[in-house]
Amino acid sequence: SQQGEEDPQALSIQEGENATMNCSYKTSINNLQWYRQNSGRGLVHLILIRSNEREKHSGRLRVTLDTSKKSSSLLITASRAADTASYFCATGRETSGSRLTFGEGTQLTVNP
Amino acid sequence: NAGVMQNPRHLVRRRGQEARLRCSPMKGHSHVYWYRQLPEEGLKFMVYLQKENIIDESGMPKERFSAEFPKEGPSILRIQQVVRGDSAAYFCASSPPVGGIDEQYFGPGTRLTVT
């Protein structure tokens, strides 16, 4: 399996519910980032969490990082139909230079 | 402050033709990265460039693909003799001179279709 795997692959919820997506990775990292991609569009940066941080908030987004388990979660609270998109985690490592390693993504559908 | 610009947004090429994809980084950014996204997959790193230098091309296929970032003008990703398997979305990202493994700002992508 690859560095940065999201789970689940697809998630369908009702508007107003919370959505939780998980990301696991294999090697040590400097930071982990979450991106959103609407269908057929570019990537929008959501949040970055560094390896020495455990939790970060931004609006309705909450990201946690557990370096001992090599995993991260993205929580979107009070979801909206406009949150429908693919969500990707990406890891950055000093030993990989400046490249980001992306997971395969979670497709979130928020039904009105 | 304009974001990362990519053009064209859509490109259709017949097998055997050349594809040239352009990327203009954000103002003040001197680092450019190219990623490829196959349908239903995540982004895969291809190459990392600074002005007039290729820093890391370990993700780029050895044949037919090349990238440059000249002193003046946009970064160019060039694919020679395209094949159907090259059909994908190609994204460019840029970052400021310091902190490349921090946030990278992505362009809207170029969707290449090889017929």
Short mmCIF file of C-alpha atoms in Angstrom, two decimals:
data_model
loop_
_atom_site.label_atom_id
_atom_site.label_comp_id
_atom_site.label_asym_id
_atom_site.label_seq_id
_atom_site.Cartn_x
_atom_site.Cartn_y
_atom_site.Cartn_z
CA SER A 1 0.00 0.00 0.00
CA GLN A 2 1.09 3.58 -0.54
CA GLN A 3 2.18 6.41 1.71
CA GLY A 4 -0.92 8.40 2.54
CA GLU A 5 -3.95 6.18 2.31
CA GLU A 6 -7.37 7.60 2.98
CA ASP A 7 -10.18 5.71 4.54
CA PRO A 8 -12.97 5.35 3.62
CA GLN A 9 -12.70 5.52 -0.16
CA ALA A 10 -16.20 6.97 -0.33
CA LEU A 11 -18.53 8.49 2.24
CA SER A 12 -22.13 9.60 1.82
CA ILE A 13 -23.88 11.60 4.54
CA GLN A 14 -26.80 13.97 5.05
CA GLU A 15 -26.43 17.69 5.31
CA GLY A 16 -25.79 18.73 8.90
CA GLU A 17 -24.00 15.52 9.85
CA ASN A 18 -20.32 15.31 10.62
CA ALA A 19 -17.88 13.67 8.22
CA THR A 20 -14.71 11.95 9.37
CA MET A 21 -11.97 10.87 7.01
CA ASN A 22 -8.79 9.08 8.00
CA CYS A 23 -5.33 8.98 6.51
CA SER A 24 -2.54 6.57 7.29
CA TYR A 25 1.06 6.79 6.22
CA LYS A 26 4.14 4.64 6.50
CA THR A 27 7.22 6.75 7.11
CA SER A 28 8.20 9.65 9.34
CA ILE A 29 6.93 13.01 8.17
CA ASN A 30 7.52 16.71 8.67
CA ASN A 31 3.94 17.68 8.09
CA LEU A 32 0.63 16.41 6.82
CA GLN A 33 -1.76 18.45 4.74
CA TRP A 34 -5.35 18.04 3.63
CA TYR A 35 -6.60 19.20 0.26
CA ARG A 36 -10.05 19.32 -1.32
CA GLN A 37 -10.74 18.75 -4.99
CA ASN A 38 -14.07 19.44 -6.55
CA SER A 39 -14.92 17.31 -9.55
CA GLY A 40 -12.73 18.22 -12.49
CA ARG A 41 -11.08 21.09 -10.67
CA GLY A 42 -7.79 21.94 -9.01
CA LEU A 43 -6.78 21.37 -5.42
CA VAL A 44 -7.65 23.69 -2.59
CA HIS A 45 -5.40 23.65 0.46
CA LEU A 46 -7.42 23.14 3.64
CA ILE A 47 -5.04 22.76 6.53
CA LEU A 48 -1.47 21.83 7.42
CA ILE A 49 -0.46 20.12 10.63
CA ARG A 50 3.18 19.72 11.61
CA SER A 51 4.66 16.58 13.09
CA ASN A 52 4.98 18.20 16.53
CA GLU A 53 1.30 19.19 16.59
CA ARG A 54 -1.57 16.95 17.66
CA GLU A 55 -4.66 18.90 16.69
CA LYS A 56 -5.56 21.88 14.60
CA HIS A 57 -8.80 23.71 13.86
CA SER A 58 -9.90 25.88 10.98
CA GLY A 59 -13.56 26.89 10.85
CA ARG A 60 -15.61 23.69 10.59
CA LEU A 61 -12.48 21.61 10.06
CA ARG A 62 -10.63 19.73 12.75
CA VAL A 63 -7.48 17.77 12.01
CA THR A 64 -5.70 15.43 14.36
CA LEU A 65 -2.32 13.80 13.95
CA ASP A 66 -1.06 10.74 15.80
CA THR A 67 2.57 10.19 14.84
CA SER A 68 2.82 7.04 16.96
CA LYS A 69 0.07 5.44 14.85
CA LYS A 70 1.13 7.27 11.69
CA SER A 71 -2.40 8.45 11.11
CA SER A 72 -4.43 11.61 10.77
CA SER A 73 -8.12 12.38 10.69
CA LEU A 74 -10.09 15.20 9.12
CA LEU A 75 -13.42 16.05 10.69
CA ILE A 76 -15.88 18.32 8.92
CA THR A 77 -18.64 19.40 11.25
CA ALA A 78 -22.17 20.43 10.24
CA SER A 79 -21.56 19.39 6.65
CA ARG A 80 -23.10 21.21 3.70
CA ALA A 81 -23.90 20.10 0.19
CA ALA A 82 -21.06 22.37 -0.98
CA ASP A 83 -18.62 20.16 0.95
CA THR A 84 -19.17 17.45 -1.66
CA ALA A 85 -15.72 16.81 -3.10
CA SER A 86 -12.72 14.50 -2.96
CA TYR A 87 -10.43 14.96 0.01
CA PHE A 88 -6.75 14.07 -0.12
CA CYS A 89 -4.09 13.91 2.53
CA ALA A 90 -0.51 14.66 1.53
CA THR A 91 2.65 14.13 3.52
CA GLY A 92 5.88 16.09 3.37
CA ARG A 93 9.21 14.62 4.43
CA GLU A 94 12.66 16.19 4.62
CA THR A 95 14.23 13.10 3.09
CA SER A 96 11.90 13.34 0.08
CA GLY A 97 12.98 16.87 -0.65
CA SER A 98 10.06 19.11 -1.31
CA ARG A 99 7.69 16.64 -2.87
CA LEU A 100 4.28 15.93 -1.41
CA THR A 101 3.05 12.35 -1.36
CA PHE A 102 -0.69 12.11 -1.87
CA GLY A 103 -3.14 9.42 -0.91
CA GLU A 104 -5.84 8.11 -3.19
CA GLY A 105 -8.53 10.29 -1.67
CA THR A 106 -11.94 10.00 -0.04
CA GLN A 107 -14.96 10.94 -2.13
CA LEU A 108 -17.41 12.74 0.15
CA THR A 109 -21.01 13.22 -0.92
CA VAL A 110 -23.24 15.42 1.23
CA ASN A 111 -26.88 14.95 0.38
CA PRO A 112 -29.22 17.92 0.87
CA ASN B 1 -2.32 38.51 -6.37
CA ALA B 2 -3.01 35.96 -9.04
CA GLY B 3 -2.69 32.31 -8.11
CA VAL B 4 -0.82 29.63 -9.99
CA MET B 5 -1.76 29.80 -13.65
CA GLN B 6 -1.78 26.85 -16.00
CA ASN B 7 -2.56 26.73 -19.65
CA PRO B 8 -4.10 25.33 -21.57
CA ARG B 9 -6.83 24.02 -19.29
CA HIS B 10 -7.72 21.30 -21.75
CA LEU B 11 -5.49 19.83 -24.42
CA VAL B 12 -6.33 17.16 -26.94
CA ARG B 13 -3.53 15.46 -28.84
CA ARG B 14 -3.39 12.53 -31.22
CA ARG B 15 -1.02 9.69 -30.48
CA GLY B 16 2.51 10.61 -31.53
CA GLN B 17 2.08 14.36 -31.20
CA GLU B 18 3.79 16.58 -28.64
CA ALA B 19 2.09 18.17 -25.66
CA ARG B 20 3.37 21.35 -23.99
CA LEU B 21 1.90 22.34 -20.67
CA ARG B 22 2.68 25.71 -19.11
CA CYS B 23 2.73 26.84 -15.53
CA SER B 24 3.23 30.33 -14.15
CA PRO B 25 3.89 30.25 -10.41
CA MET B 26 2.48 32.69 -7.92
CA LYS B 27 4.25 36.02 -7.71
CA GLY B 28 7.35 35.71 -5.58
CA HIS B 29 7.46 31.92 -5.80
CA SER B 30 10.60 30.41 -7.25
CA HIS B 31 9.83 26.71 -6.70
CA VAL B 32 7.63 24.76 -9.09
CA TYR B 33 6.35 21.21 -8.83
CA TRP B 34 4.54 19.08 -11.39
CA TYR B 35 2.14 16.30 -10.41
CA ARG B 36 0.07 13.92 -12.52
CA GLN B 37 -3.36 12.62 -11.60
CA LEU B 38 -4.77 9.61 -13.39
CA PRO B 39 -8.57 9.16 -13.30
CA GLU B 40 -9.89 8.19 -9.88
CA GLU B 41 -6.43 8.38 -8.32
CA GLY B 42 -4.41 10.72 -6.16
CA LEU B 43 -1.69 13.02 -7.41
CA LYS B 44 1.74 11.57 -8.13
CA PHE B 45 4.86 13.72 -7.95
CA MET B 46 6.77 14.11 -11.18
CA VAL B 47 9.40 16.84 -10.92
CA TYR B 48 10.56 19.73 -8.76
CA LEU B 49 12.28 22.72 -10.30
CA GLN B 50 13.76 26.01 -9.27
CA LYS B 51 14.69 28.73 -11.73
CA GLU B 52 17.01 27.17 -14.35
CA ASN B 53 17.52 24.04 -12.23
CA ILE B 54 15.90 20.65 -11.98
CA ILE B 55 16.10 19.70 -8.31
CA ASP B 56 14.29 16.37 -8.27
CA GLU B 57 12.96 14.53 -11.33
CA SER B 58 12.69 11.12 -9.72
CA GLY B 59 8.94 10.90 -10.42
CA MET B 60 9.19 11.65 -14.10
CA PRO B 61 9.26 8.91 -16.74
CA LYS B 62 12.75 8.61 -18.21
CA GLU B 63 11.59 8.80 -21.81
CA ARG B 64 9.45 11.31 -23.65
CA PHE B 65 8.96 13.63 -20.65
CA SER B 66 10.99 16.73 -19.90
CA ALA B 67 10.53 19.84 -17.78
CA GLU B 68 12.14 23.23 -17.60
CA PHE B 69 11.80 26.44 -15.63
CA PRO B 70 13.75 29.14 -17.43
CA LYS B 71 15.00 32.35 -15.93
CA GLU B 72 12.21 34.19 -17.70
CA GLY B 73 8.78 32.82 -18.47
CA PRO B 74 6.68 29.91 -17.28
CA SER B 75 7.68 26.40 -16.42
CA ILE B 76 7.05 23.96 -19.26
CA LEU B 77 6.24 20.27 -19.03
CA ARG B 78 6.83 18.67 -22.40
CA ILE B 79 5.59 15.25 -23.44
CA GLN B 80 6.86 13.96 -26.75
CA GLN B 81 5.13 11.30 -28.86
CA VAL B 82 2.15 11.10 -26.55
CA VAL B 83 0.39 7.79 -25.96
CA ARG B 84 -3.10 7.07 -24.61
CA GLY B 85 -1.67 6.31 -21.18
CA ASP B 86 -0.51 9.92 -20.91
CA SER B 87 -4.14 11.03 -20.66
CA ALA B 88 -4.41 12.57 -17.23
CA ALA B 89 -4.70 15.83 -15.34
CA TYR B 90 -1.37 17.55 -14.84
CA PHE B 91 -1.12 19.92 -11.93
CA CYS B 92 1.52 22.48 -11.21
CA ALA B 93 2.19 23.84 -7.74
CA SER B 94 4.46 26.57 -6.50
CA SER B 95 5.97 27.58 -3.20
CA PRO B 96 8.05 30.49 -1.95
CA PRO B 97 11.84 30.25 -1.70
CA VAL B 98 11.71 28.99 1.89
CA GLY B 99 9.66 26.08 3.12
CA GLY B 100 9.04 23.91 0.11
CA ILE B 101 7.63 21.06 2.10
CA ASP B 102 5.11 23.37 3.64
CA GLU B 103 2.11 24.56 1.76
CA GLN B 104 2.21 24.29 -1.99
CA TYR B 105 -0.25 26.31 -4.01
CA PHE B 106 -1.84 24.40 -6.85
CA GLY B 107 -2.97 25.57 -10.23
CA PRO B 108 -6.26 24.49 -11.85
CA GLY B 109 -4.54 21.79 -13.87
CA THR B 110 -4.30 20.88 -17.53
CA ARG B 111 -6.41 17.96 -18.66
CA LEU B 112 -4.64 16.12 -21.42
CA THR B 113 -6.60 13.76 -23.61
CA VAL B 114 -4.75 11.62 -26.10
CA THR B 115 -6.91 10.23 -28.87
#
